[in-house]
């Protein structure tokens, strides 16, 4: 059963559905385990218990936490066992115990005594620095566990219910995600966070089924059964056996898509739609090739330099670009010049404070203000191209484009400058509505356009793509966004110029079909999304794609566009040809 059919069936059912933003296309089911919130610091109030009773409570809590940490370590084995055993030893450290006891003797509560003693020990460790300093975070973790035990509440952090589970959290911090055991976490559901939150990025990278920003999930309780349907962006609470069986069937057909033979991207009628990879470092290229990327549709060069305080040298850039180009001999590689600003500030390009950085000196605007940096980057790209021409495998087909282009004049400026450096194929990203509306003029000048749907959606709906509170606006299915994409597609057809899509929208298998119907000639995405998109394209002809796109364009909002496309797609789906 396809996601579209599944959604149709669900419409007639009465079970509870929580809405959020789905990441990818996966579906998973299981019991939930909540990530407990960090504990509020205990108040410095006088204990109502006798010293003996308060001391006994603390001893019991410390011992229980130590035994639990040891048991978890024994279960985890390997390096995790060493870490957890060390934490158990911290819990029962005699120096710490003496510190706690002195506070209990002064009439403090067990919670406050533990909090205060561990905090002062923490400060001593931090002052020592080095390895011991790094153990300060372990101390915090142990203190939180003991205090949670004293309060009779769940310990904060990633839960460990002892079986696979669907993790429900407010949002995940990078430190939490580092600890995720992907064998145990069946899916992620967050109550906050949008499609570009840390959780969403992790889920996409690791192919974890996820729905983010599902505010209703705050009422779910541990052990409750859910289906997490990322394709539909819903969490189904207490599903029936029938719904569980349908979810299983879908999970199985996704697994089949993942193991289907890797073919070049094409529609059911053979229309070619090259499937390309979005990359941020040359090291990701090999995996992209393995997953069937036919080239690179977006190489985000700014990712190479996010932690640099000074501009990269021509030499270091040339080395990185040469490494990238040599992985794709004979294939198209679209490199974007530095897109600095807003969500990706580079200290050497964005030094001034701006109230609204997304509307400020970012992308090509920032490069133009520091033209020497742009010129050096174009030099490095031209040199890398020349270097790979001398190799046995031969060069890649290098295309270069500028981000955040908002005028025809900027298009003329960038393409002429890049050509001066000998770069043959030069184009622009369409991420600002003004560029989409003027695509016919822009494509008279540029060799190609690549639509960045993440920013195009942000600027069309006037909703900060990083802000959880407006995440529901950040939906590329919105018909206003689709109409702008149609403009660019039509301009590409008239001018005979390629129009690629390189925003997250291309990774949504049904939206990918719509984008092709609107005139996109290539689709570029995170490599993990290639299999789903490849399978989806193969079930529709170009006529189908155009009809499905028309259905989506005629809708009033993103949700109805998605539904209309699902309905139109269900009625036209072609069984993929047997191979
Ligand atoms: C986009 O805006 O869609 C895009 C591809 O660029 P980035 O996500 O890097 O801003
Ligand atoms: Mg962008």
Coordinates of C-alpha atoms and ligand atoms in Angstrom, one line a residue:
X1 CA 0.0 0.0 0.0
X2 CA 1.3 3.4 -0.9
X3 CA 1.4 6.3 1.6
X4 CA -1.4 8.0 -0.5
X5 CA -3.7 5.0 -0.1
X6 CA -2.9 4.7 3.5
X7 CA -3.8 8.3 4.1
X8 CA -7.1 7.8 2.2
X9 CA -8.0 4.9 4.4
X10 CA -7.1 6.7 7.6
X11 CA -9.4 9.6 6.7
X12 CA -12.4 7.4 7.4
X13 CA -11.1 6.1 10.7
X14 CA -11.6 7.7 14.1
X15 CA -8.2 7.2 15.9
X16 CA -6.2 10.0 17.2
X17 CA -3.7 11.5 14.9
X18 CA -1.1 14.1 16.0
X19 CA 0.2 16.3 13.3
X20 CA 3.8 17.5 12.8
X21 CA 6.4 17.7 10.1
X22 CA 7.5 14.4 8.7
X23 CA 11.2 13.9 7.9
X24 CA 11.6 11.5 5.0
X25 CA 9.1 8.8 4.0
X26 CA 9.5 6.2 6.7
X27 CA 6.9 4.5 8.9
X28 CA 7.7 2.8 12.2
X29 CA 5.7 1.6 15.2
X30 CA 6.3 0.7 18.8
X31 CA 5.8 1.7 22.4
X32 CA 6.9 5.2 23.3
X33 CA 9.5 6.2 25.9
X34 CA 9.6 9.9 26.8
X35 CA 12.8 11.8 27.3
X36 CA 12.4 13.3 30.8
X37 CA 12.9 17.0 31.1
X38 CA 16.0 18.4 32.9
X39 CA 15.3 18.7 36.7
X40 CA 14.8 22.1 38.3
X41 CA 17.6 22.9 40.8
X42 CA 16.5 21.9 44.3
X43 CA 15.7 24.9 46.7
X44 CA 17.9 25.5 49.7
X45 CA 15.2 24.8 52.3
X46 CA 15.5 23.1 55.7
X47 CA 14.9 19.3 55.8
X48 CA 11.8 18.2 57.6
X49 CA 13.3 14.8 58.3
X50 CA 15.7 13.6 61.0
X51 CA 19.4 13.5 60.0
X52 CA 19.4 9.7 60.1
X53 CA 16.3 9.5 57.8
X54 CA 17.6 12.0 55.4
X55 CA 21.0 10.3 55.3
X56 CA 19.4 6.9 54.7
X57 CA 17.3 8.3 51.8
X58 CA 20.5 9.7 50.1
X59 CA 22.4 6.4 50.7
X60 CA 19.6 4.4 49.1
X61 CA 19.3 6.7 46.1
X62 CA 23.1 6.8 45.5
X63 CA 23.4 3.0 45.7
X64 CA 20.4 2.5 43.5
X65 CA 21.8 4.8 40.8
X66 CA 25.3 3.2 41.0
X67 CA 23.8 -0.3 40.6
X68 CA 21.6 0.9 37.7
X69 CA 24.6 2.4 35.9
X70 CA 26.6 -0.8 36.4
X71 CA 23.7 -2.9 35.1
X72 CA 23.3 -0.7 32.0
X73 CA 27.1 -0.9 31.4
X74 CA 27.0 -4.7 31.6
X75 CA 24.2 -4.7 29.1
X76 CA 25.8 -2.3 26.7
X77 CA 29.3 -3.8 26.8
X78 CA 32.3 -2.3 25.0
X79 CA 33.4 1.3 25.6
X80 CA 29.9 2.2 27.0
X81 CA 30.5 -0.2 29.9
X82 CA 33.7 1.6 30.9
X83 CA 32.0 5.0 30.8
X84 CA 29.0 3.8 32.9
X85 CA 31.1 1.9 35.4
X86 CA 33.2 5.1 35.9
X87 CA 29.9 7.0 36.5
X88 CA 28.9 4.4 39.1
X89 CA 32.2 4.9 40.9
X90 CA 31.7 8.7 40.8
X91 CA 28.3 8.2 42.5
X92 CA 29.8 6.3 45.4
X93 CA 33.0 8.3 45.6
X94 CA 33.9 8.6 49.4
X95 CA 35.1 12.3 49.0
X96 CA 31.7 13.2 47.5
X97 CA 29.9 11.3 50.2
X98 CA 31.7 13.3 52.9
X99 CA 30.7 16.5 51.1
X100 CA 27.1 15.4 51.0
X101 CA 27.1 14.4 54.6
X102 CA 28.5 17.7 55.8
X103 CA 25.5 19.5 54.1
X104 CA 23.0 17.0 55.6
X105 CA 24.5 17.6 59.0
X106 CA 23.8 21.4 58.4
X107 CA 20.1 20.5 58.1
X108 CA 19.9 20.6 54.2
X109 CA 17.5 18.3 52.3
X110 CA 19.0 15.3 50.6
X111 CA 18.2 16.8 47.1
X112 CA 19.9 20.1 48.0
X113 CA 22.9 18.4 49.7
X114 CA 23.5 16.2 46.6
X115 CA 23.1 19.1 44.2
X116 CA 25.4 21.4 46.1
X117 CA 28.1 18.9 46.9
X118 CA 28.3 17.7 43.3
X119 CA 28.3 21.3 42.0
X120 CA 31.3 22.2 44.2
X121 CA 33.1 19.0 43.2
X122 CA 32.3 19.9 39.6
X123 CA 34.0 23.3 40.0
X124 CA 37.1 21.6 41.4
X125 CA 37.2 19.2 38.4
X126 CA 36.7 22.0 35.9
X127 CA 39.6 24.0 37.5
X128 CA 41.9 21.0 37.1
X129 CA 41.1 20.9 33.4
X130 CA 42.2 18.2 31.0
X131 CA 40.7 14.7 31.3
X132 CA 39.3 15.4 34.8
X133 CA 37.7 18.6 33.6
X134 CA 35.9 16.7 30.9
X135 CA 34.4 14.4 33.6
X136 CA 32.4 17.4 34.9
X137 CA 29.5 16.5 32.6
X138 CA 29.4 13.0 34.0
X139 CA 29.1 14.4 37.5
X140 CA 26.1 16.5 36.4
X141 CA 24.5 13.4 34.9
X142 CA 25.0 11.3 38.1
X143 CA 23.7 14.2 40.3
X144 CA 20.6 14.5 38.2
X145 CA 20.0 10.8 38.5
X146 CA 20.3 10.7 42.3
X147 CA 18.1 13.8 42.6
X148 CA 15.5 12.2 40.3
X149 CA 15.5 9.1 42.4
X150 CA 15.1 11.1 45.6
X151 CA 12.1 12.9 44.0
X152 CA 10.7 9.7 42.6
X153 CA 10.7 11.0 39.0
X154 CA 12.3 9.7 35.8
X155 CA 16.0 10.5 35.3
X156 CA 16.6 13.1 32.5
X157 CA 18.2 12.2 29.3
X158 CA 17.7 9.4 26.7
X159 CA 15.5 6.7 28.4
X160 CA 16.4 3.1 28.4
X161 CA 13.2 1.0 28.9
X162 CA 15.1 -2.2 28.0
X163 CA 13.4 -2.7 24.6
X164 CA 13.1 -0.9 21.2
X165 CA 11.0 2.3 21.5
X166 CA 9.8 5.4 19.8
X167 CA 11.6 8.3 21.5
X168 CA 9.4 11.3 22.3
X169 CA 11.2 14.5 23.3
X170 CA 10.8 18.3 23.3
X171 CA 13.8 18.4 20.9
X172 CA 17.1 16.7 20.9
X173 CA 20.3 18.5 21.8
X174 CA 23.5 17.4 19.9
X175 CA 24.7 15.8 23.1
X176 CA 21.6 13.6 23.3
X177 CA 21.8 12.5 19.7
X178 CA 25.4 11.4 20.2
X179 CA 24.1 8.9 22.7
X180 CA 21.2 7.5 20.6
X181 CA 21.4 3.8 20.1
X182 CA 20.0 3.4 16.7
X183 CA 19.2 -0.3 17.3
X184 CA 16.8 0.7 20.0
X185 CA 15.3 3.9 18.7
X186 CA 12.6 2.9 16.2
X187 CA 11.5 6.5 15.5
X188 CA 11.8 10.1 16.8
X189 CA 8.9 12.4 17.7
X190 CA 9.5 15.9 18.9
X191 CA 7.0 18.4 20.3
X192 CA 9.1 21.3 19.2
X193 CA 11.6 22.0 16.4
X194 CA 11.0 22.3 12.7
X195 CA 12.3 20.6 9.5
X196 CA 15.7 22.2 9.9
X197 CA 16.1 21.5 13.6
X198 CA 19.0 19.4 14.9
X199 CA 16.7 16.4 15.3
X200 CA 15.5 16.7 11.7
X201 CA 19.0 16.9 10.4
X202 CA 20.1 13.9 12.4
X203 CA 17.0 11.9 11.3
X204 CA 17.7 12.7 7.6
X205 CA 21.3 11.9 7.9
X206 CA 20.8 8.6 9.6
X207 CA 17.5 7.7 7.9
X208 CA 15.6 7.6 11.2
X209 CA 11.8 7.8 10.9
X210 CA 10.8 11.1 12.4
X211 CA 8.0 13.5 12.9
X212 CA 9.1 16.9 14.4
X213 CA 7.1 19.7 15.8
X214 CA 4.1 17.4 16.9
X215 CA 3.0 19.6 19.8
X216 CA 0.2 17.1 20.7
X217 CA 2.8 14.4 21.6
X218 CA 3.4 16.1 24.9
X219 CA 0.4 14.2 26.3
X220 CA 1.7 10.7 25.3
X221 CA 2.6 8.4 28.2
X222 CA 5.4 5.9 28.4
X223 CA 4.5 2.5 26.9
X224 CA 1.7 3.9 24.8
X225 CA 1.6 2.4 21.3
X226 CA 2.1 4.7 18.3
X227 CA 2.7 4.5 14.5
X228 CA 5.0 7.3 13.3
X229 CA 4.2 8.0 9.7
X230 CA 6.8 10.5 8.4
X231 CA 5.4 10.5 4.9
X232 CA 2.1 11.9 6.2
X233 CA 3.7 13.9 9.0
X234 CA 1.4 12.2 11.6
X235 CA 1.7 10.1 14.7
X236 CA -1.2 7.7 15.1
X237 CA -1.9 7.0 18.8
X238 CA -3.2 3.6 20.0
X239 CA -3.5 2.2 16.4
X240 CA -5.7 -0.8 15.6
X241 CA -4.3 -4.1 14.5
X242 CA -5.4 -3.2 11.0
X243 CA -3.4 0.1 11.0
X244 CA -0.4 -1.7 12.4
X245 CA -0.6 -4.3 9.6
X246 CA -0.8 -1.5 7.0
X247 CA 2.2 0.3 8.5
X248 CA 4.2 -3.0 8.4
X249 CA 3.3 -3.5 4.7
X250 CA 4.5 0.1 4.0
X251 CA 7.7 -0.4 5.9
X252 CA 8.3 -3.6 3.9
X253 CA 7.7 -1.9 0.6
X254 CA 10.2 0.9 1.6
X255 CA 12.7 -1.7 2.4
X256 CA 12.1 -3.2 -1.1
X257 CA 12.6 0.2 -2.7
X258 CA 15.9 0.5 -0.8
X259 CA 17.1 -2.8 -2.1
X260 CA 15.7 -2.3 -5.6
X261 CA 18.3 -2.2 -8.4
X262 CA 19.9 1.2 -8.8
X263 CA 19.0 2.7 -12.1
X264 CA 19.3 6.2 -13.4
X265 CA 16.4 8.5 -12.4
X266 CA 13.5 8.2 -14.8
X267 CA 9.7 8.4 -15.0
X268 CA 7.6 5.4 -16.0
X269 CA 7.6 6.5 -19.6
X270 CA 11.4 6.7 -19.7
X271 CA 11.7 10.5 -19.4
X272 CA 15.1 11.0 -17.8
X273 CA 15.2 12.9 -14.5
X274 CA 18.8 12.7 -13.3
X275 CA 19.0 12.2 -9.5
X276 CA 21.9 14.1 -7.9
X277 CA 23.4 14.4 -4.4
X278 CA 23.5 17.3 -2.1
X279 CA 26.9 17.3 -0.4
X280 CA 28.8 19.4 2.2
X281 CA 32.2 17.8 2.1
X282 CA 34.1 15.7 -0.5
X283 CA 34.2 12.8 1.9
X284 CA 30.5 12.2 1.4
X285 CA 30.9 11.6 -2.3
X286 CA 31.7 7.9 -2.2
X287 CA 28.5 7.1 -0.2
X288 CA 26.5 9.2 -2.7
X289 CA 27.9 7.2 -5.6
X290 CA 27.1 3.9 -3.9
X291 CA 23.5 5.1 -3.4
X292 CA 23.2 5.8 -7.1
X293 CA 23.8 9.6 -7.3
X294 CA 24.3 10.5 -11.0
X295 CA 26.4 13.5 -10.0
X296 CA 26.2 16.4 -7.5
X297 CA 23.4 18.9 -7.7
X298 CA 24.5 21.0 -4.8
X299 CA 27.9 21.2 -3.2
X300 CA 27.6 23.6 -0.2
X301 CA 31.2 25.0 -0.1
X302 CA 30.5 27.0 3.0
X303 CA 30.2 23.8 5.0
X304 CA 33.9 23.3 4.5
X305 CA 34.7 26.6 6.3
X306 CA 32.0 27.0 9.1
X307 CA 34.6 26.8 11.8
X308 CA 37.3 29.0 10.1
X309 CA 37.8 32.5 11.4
X310 CA 39.8 33.5 8.3
X311 CA 39.0 33.1 4.6
X312 CA 40.2 29.8 3.2
X313 CA 43.3 29.9 1.0
X314 CA 43.2 29.1 -2.7
X315 CA 45.3 26.0 -2.1
X316 CA 43.1 24.5 0.6
X317 CA 40.0 25.1 -1.6
X318 CA 41.7 23.7 -4.7
X319 CA 42.5 20.5 -2.8
X320 CA 38.9 20.1 -1.5
X321 CA 37.4 20.8 -5.0
X322 CA 39.9 18.5 -6.8
X323 CA 39.0 15.7 -4.4
X324 CA 35.3 16.2 -5.1
X325 CA 35.6 16.5 -8.9
X326 CA 37.8 13.4 -9.2
X327 CA 35.0 11.3 -7.6
X328 CA 32.7 12.1 -10.4
X329 CA 34.6 11.8 -13.7
X330 CA 32.3 12.6 -16.7
X331 CA 29.4 13.5 -14.3
X332 CA 27.8 16.8 -13.5
X333 CA 29.0 18.5 -10.3
X334 CA 27.2 21.7 -9.4
X335 CA 29.3 23.7 -6.9
X336 CA 27.8 26.6 -5.1
X337 CA 30.1 29.5 -4.1
X338 CA 30.1 30.4 -0.4
X339 CA 26.5 30.9 0.9
X340 CA 27.4 32.8 4.1
X341 CA 24.9 34.5 6.5
X342 CA 21.8 33.8 8.5
X343 CA 21.8 30.1 9.4
X344 CA 25.4 29.7 8.1
X345 CA 27.4 32.7 9.2
X346 CA 31.1 32.7 8.3
X347 CA 33.1 35.1 10.5
X348 CA 35.3 36.2 7.6
X349 CA 32.3 37.2 5.5
X350 CA 29.6 38.3 8.0
X351 CA 31.2 40.5 10.6
X352 CA 28.5 43.2 11.1
X353 CA 25.6 42.6 13.4
X354 CA 22.3 42.5 11.5
X355 CA 18.8 42.6 13.1
X356 CA 17.4 40.3 10.3
X357 CA 20.4 38.3 8.9
X358 CA 18.1 36.3 6.6
X359 CA 17.2 39.5 4.9
X360 CA 20.7 41.0 5.1
X361 CA 24.1 40.8 3.5
X362 CA 24.1 37.0 2.8
X363 CA 24.9 34.7 -0.1
X364 CA 26.1 36.5 -3.3
X365 CA 25.5 39.9 -1.6
X366 CA 28.1 39.1 1.1
X367 CA 30.6 37.8 -1.5
X368 CA 30.2 40.9 -3.6
X369 CA 31.0 43.0 -0.6
X370 CA 34.2 40.9 -0.2
X371 CA 34.9 40.3 -3.9
X372 CA 38.5 39.2 -3.4
X373 CA 37.1 36.1 -1.5
X374 CA 34.8 35.4 -4.4
X375 CA 37.6 35.8 -6.9
X376 CA 39.8 33.4 -4.9
X377 CA 37.1 30.8 -4.8
X378 CA 36.5 31.0 -8.6
X379 CA 40.3 30.7 -9.0
X380 CA 40.4 27.6 -6.9
X381 CA 37.5 26.1 -8.8
X382 CA 39.0 26.8 -12.2
X383 CA 42.3 25.3 -11.0
X384 CA 40.6 22.1 -9.6
X385 CA 38.9 21.7 -12.9
X386 CA 42.1 22.1 -14.8
X387 CA 43.9 19.6 -12.4
X388 CA 41.3 16.9 -13.0
X389 CA 41.5 17.4 -16.8
X390 CA 45.1 16.0 -16.5
X391 CA 44.0 12.8 -14.7
X392 CA 43.4 9.5 -16.4
X393 CA 39.7 9.4 -15.3
X394 CA 39.2 12.8 -16.8
X395 CA 37.3 15.8 -15.5
X396 CA 33.9 16.1 -14.0
X397 CA 31.4 18.4 -15.8
X398 CA 31.8 21.4 -13.4
X399 CA 28.9 23.8 -13.1
X400 CA 29.2 26.8 -10.7
X401 CA 26.3 28.8 -9.2
X402 CA 25.7 31.7 -6.9
X403 CA 23.3 31.6 -3.9
X404 CA 20.6 34.1 -2.9
X405 CA 20.5 35.9 -6.3
X406 CA 17.6 38.3 -6.2
X407 CA 18.0 40.4 -9.3
X408 CA 18.8 40.1 -13.1
X409 CA 21.8 42.4 -12.5
X410 CA 23.3 40.1 -9.9
X411 CA 22.8 37.2 -12.4
X412 CA 24.7 39.2 -15.0
X413 CA 27.4 40.1 -12.5
X414 CA 28.1 36.6 -11.3
X415 CA 27.9 34.7 -14.6
X416 CA 30.2 37.2 -16.3
X417 CA 32.7 37.1 -13.4
X418 CA 32.7 33.3 -13.3
X419 CA 33.2 33.0 -17.1
X420 CA 36.2 35.4 -16.8
X421 CA 37.9 32.6 -14.8
X422 CA 37.2 30.1 -17.5
X423 CA 34.3 28.4 -15.8
X424 CA 32.1 27.3 -18.7
X425 CA 28.7 26.6 -17.1
X426 CA 27.5 29.3 -14.8
X427 CA 24.1 29.7 -13.2
X428 CA 22.2 31.0 -10.2
X429 CA 20.1 29.6 -7.4
X430 CA 16.5 30.7 -7.3
X431 CA 15.7 31.1 -3.6
X432 CA 14.1 34.5 -3.5
X433 CA 10.6 35.1 -5.0
X434 CA 11.9 38.0 -7.1
X435 CA 14.2 35.6 -9.0
X436 CA 11.4 33.1 -9.6
X437 CA 9.2 35.9 -11.0
X438 CA 12.0 37.1 -13.2
X439 CA 13.2 33.7 -14.2
X440 CA 12.5 34.3 -17.9
X441 CA 14.9 37.2 -17.8
X442 CA 17.4 35.5 -15.6
X443 CA 17.5 32.4 -17.8
X444 CA 18.3 34.5 -20.8
X445 CA 21.6 35.2 -19.1
X446 CA 22.4 32.2 -16.8
X447 CA 23.2 28.8 -18.2
X448 CA 20.9 27.1 -15.7
X449 CA 18.9 27.7 -12.6
X450 CA 18.7 25.6 -9.4
X451 CA 15.8 26.2 -7.1
X452 CA 16.6 26.2 -3.4
X453 CA 13.1 25.3 -2.0
X454 CA 14.2 25.7 1.7
X455 CA 14.9 29.4 1.3
X456 CA 12.3 30.0 -1.4
X457 CA 9.7 28.7 1.1
X458 CA 11.1 30.8 3.9
X459 CA 10.9 34.0 1.8
X460 CA 7.6 33.3 0.2
X461 CA 5.8 32.5 3.4
X462 CA 7.9 35.1 5.4
X463 CA 8.7 32.4 8.0
X464 CA 12.1 32.0 9.5
X465 CA 13.2 28.4 8.6
X466 CA 15.0 28.0 11.9
X467 CA 12.1 29.0 14.1
X468 CA 10.0 26.2 15.6
X469 CA 7.0 28.4 16.3
X470 CA 6.5 29.1 12.5
X471 CA 7.7 25.6 11.3
X472 CA 4.2 24.9 9.9
X473 CA 4.7 27.7 7.4
X474 CA 8.0 26.1 6.2
X475 CA 6.2 23.7 3.9
X476 CA 7.3 23.6 0.2
X477 CA 3.9 22.1 -0.7
X478 CA 2.4 25.5 -0.3
X479 CA 0.7 26.4 -3.7
X480 CA 2.4 29.9 -3.6
X481 CA 5.8 28.1 -3.6
X482 CA 4.6 25.7 -6.3
X483 CA 3.4 28.6 -8.5
X484 CA 6.8 30.2 -8.3
X485 CA 8.5 26.9 -9.2
X486 CA 6.1 26.7 -12.2
X487 CA 7.4 30.1 -13.4
X488 CA 11.0 28.9 -13.3
X489 CA 10.1 25.6 -15.0
X490 CA 8.3 27.4 -17.8
X491 CA 11.2 29.8 -18.2
X492 CA 13.6 26.9 -18.4
X493 CA 11.5 25.3 -21.1
X494 CA 11.2 28.5 -23.2
X495 CA 14.9 29.3 -22.9
X496 CA 16.0 25.6 -23.3
X497 CA 17.9 25.8 -20.0
X498 CA 18.0 23.2 -17.3
X499 CA 16.1 23.8 -14.0
X500 CA 17.2 21.7 -11.1
X501 CA 15.8 21.5 -7.6
X502 CA 18.2 21.2 -4.7
X503 CA 16.2 22.1 -1.6
X504 CA 14.7 19.5 0.8
X505 CA 11.5 19.4 -1.4
X506 CA 13.3 17.2 -3.9
X507 CA 13.7 14.5 -1.2
X508 CA 9.9 14.1 -0.8
X509 CA 9.0 11.3 -3.2
X510 CA 5.5 12.6 -4.1
X511 CA 6.6 16.3 -4.2
X512 CA 9.5 15.1 -6.5
X513 CA 6.9 14.0 -9.0
X514 CA 5.1 17.3 -8.7
X515 CA 8.4 19.2 -9.2
X516 CA 9.0 17.3 -12.4
X517 CA 5.5 18.1 -13.5
X518 CA 6.3 21.8 -12.9
X519 CA 9.3 21.6 -15.2
X520 CA 12.3 20.5 -13.0
X521 CA 14.8 18.7 -15.1
X522 CA 17.0 17.3 -12.3
X523 CA 16.5 16.6 -8.6
X524 CA 19.2 16.8 -6.0
X525 CA 18.9 15.6 -2.4
X526 CA 20.5 14.0 0.6
X527 CA 21.9 10.7 -0.8
X528 CA 19.8 8.6 1.7
X529 CA 16.6 9.9 0.0
X530 CA 17.6 8.7 -3.5
X531 CA 16.0 5.2 -3.3
X532 CA 12.6 6.5 -2.3
X533 CA 12.5 9.2 -4.9
X534 CA 13.8 6.9 -7.7
X535 CA 11.0 4.4 -6.8
X536 CA 8.3 7.1 -6.8
X537 CA 9.3 8.6 -10.2
X538 CA 9.2 5.1 -11.8
X539 CA 5.5 4.9 -11.0
X540 CA 4.4 8.0 -12.9
X541 CA 4.6 9.2 -16.5
X542 CA 5.4 12.8 -17.5
X543 CA 1.7 13.3 -18.2
X544 CA 0.8 12.0 -14.8
X545 CA 3.4 14.3 -13.2
X546 CA 1.9 17.3 -14.9
X547 CA -1.6 16.3 -13.9
X548 CA -0.6 15.7 -10.3
X549 CA 1.2 19.1 -10.3
X550 CA -2.0 20.8 -11.6
X551 CA -4.0 19.2 -8.8
X552 CA -1.5 20.5 -6.2
X553 CA -1.4 24.0 -7.7
X554 CA -5.2 24.3 -7.5
X555 CA -5.2 23.9 -3.7
X556 CA -5.5 26.7 -1.1
X557 CA -2.8 25.6 1.3
X558 CA 0.0 23.1 1.7
X559 CA -2.0 20.4 3.4
X560 CA -4.7 20.4 0.7
X561 CA -2.0 20.5 -2.0
X562 CA -0.4 17.4 -0.6
X563 CA -3.8 15.7 -0.3
X564 CA -4.8 16.6 -3.8
X565 CA -1.5 15.3 -5.2
X566 CA -2.0 12.1 -3.2
X567 CA -5.4 11.6 -4.6
X568 CA -4.3 12.4 -8.2
X569 CA -1.3 10.1 -7.8
X570 CA -3.3 7.2 -6.5
X571 CA -5.5 7.3 -9.5
X572 CA -2.6 7.4 -12.0
X573 CA 0.0 5.2 -10.4
X574 CA 1.7 2.8 -12.8
X575 CA 3.2 -0.4 -11.6
X576 CA 7.0 -0.1 -12.1
X577 CA 8.2 -2.2 -15.0
X578 CA 9.5 -5.6 -13.9
X579 CA 13.3 -5.7 -14.1
Ligands
LIG1 C1 17.8 26.0 -0.2 O1 17.7 27.1 0.3 O2 16.8 25.3 -0.6 C2 19.1 25.4 -0.4 C3 19.3 24.3 -1.1 O3 20.2 26.0 0.2 P1 20.5 25.9 1.8 O4 19.6 24.9 2.4 O5 21.9 25.5 1.9 O6 20.2 27.3 2.2
LIG2 MG1 19.4 28.4 0.5

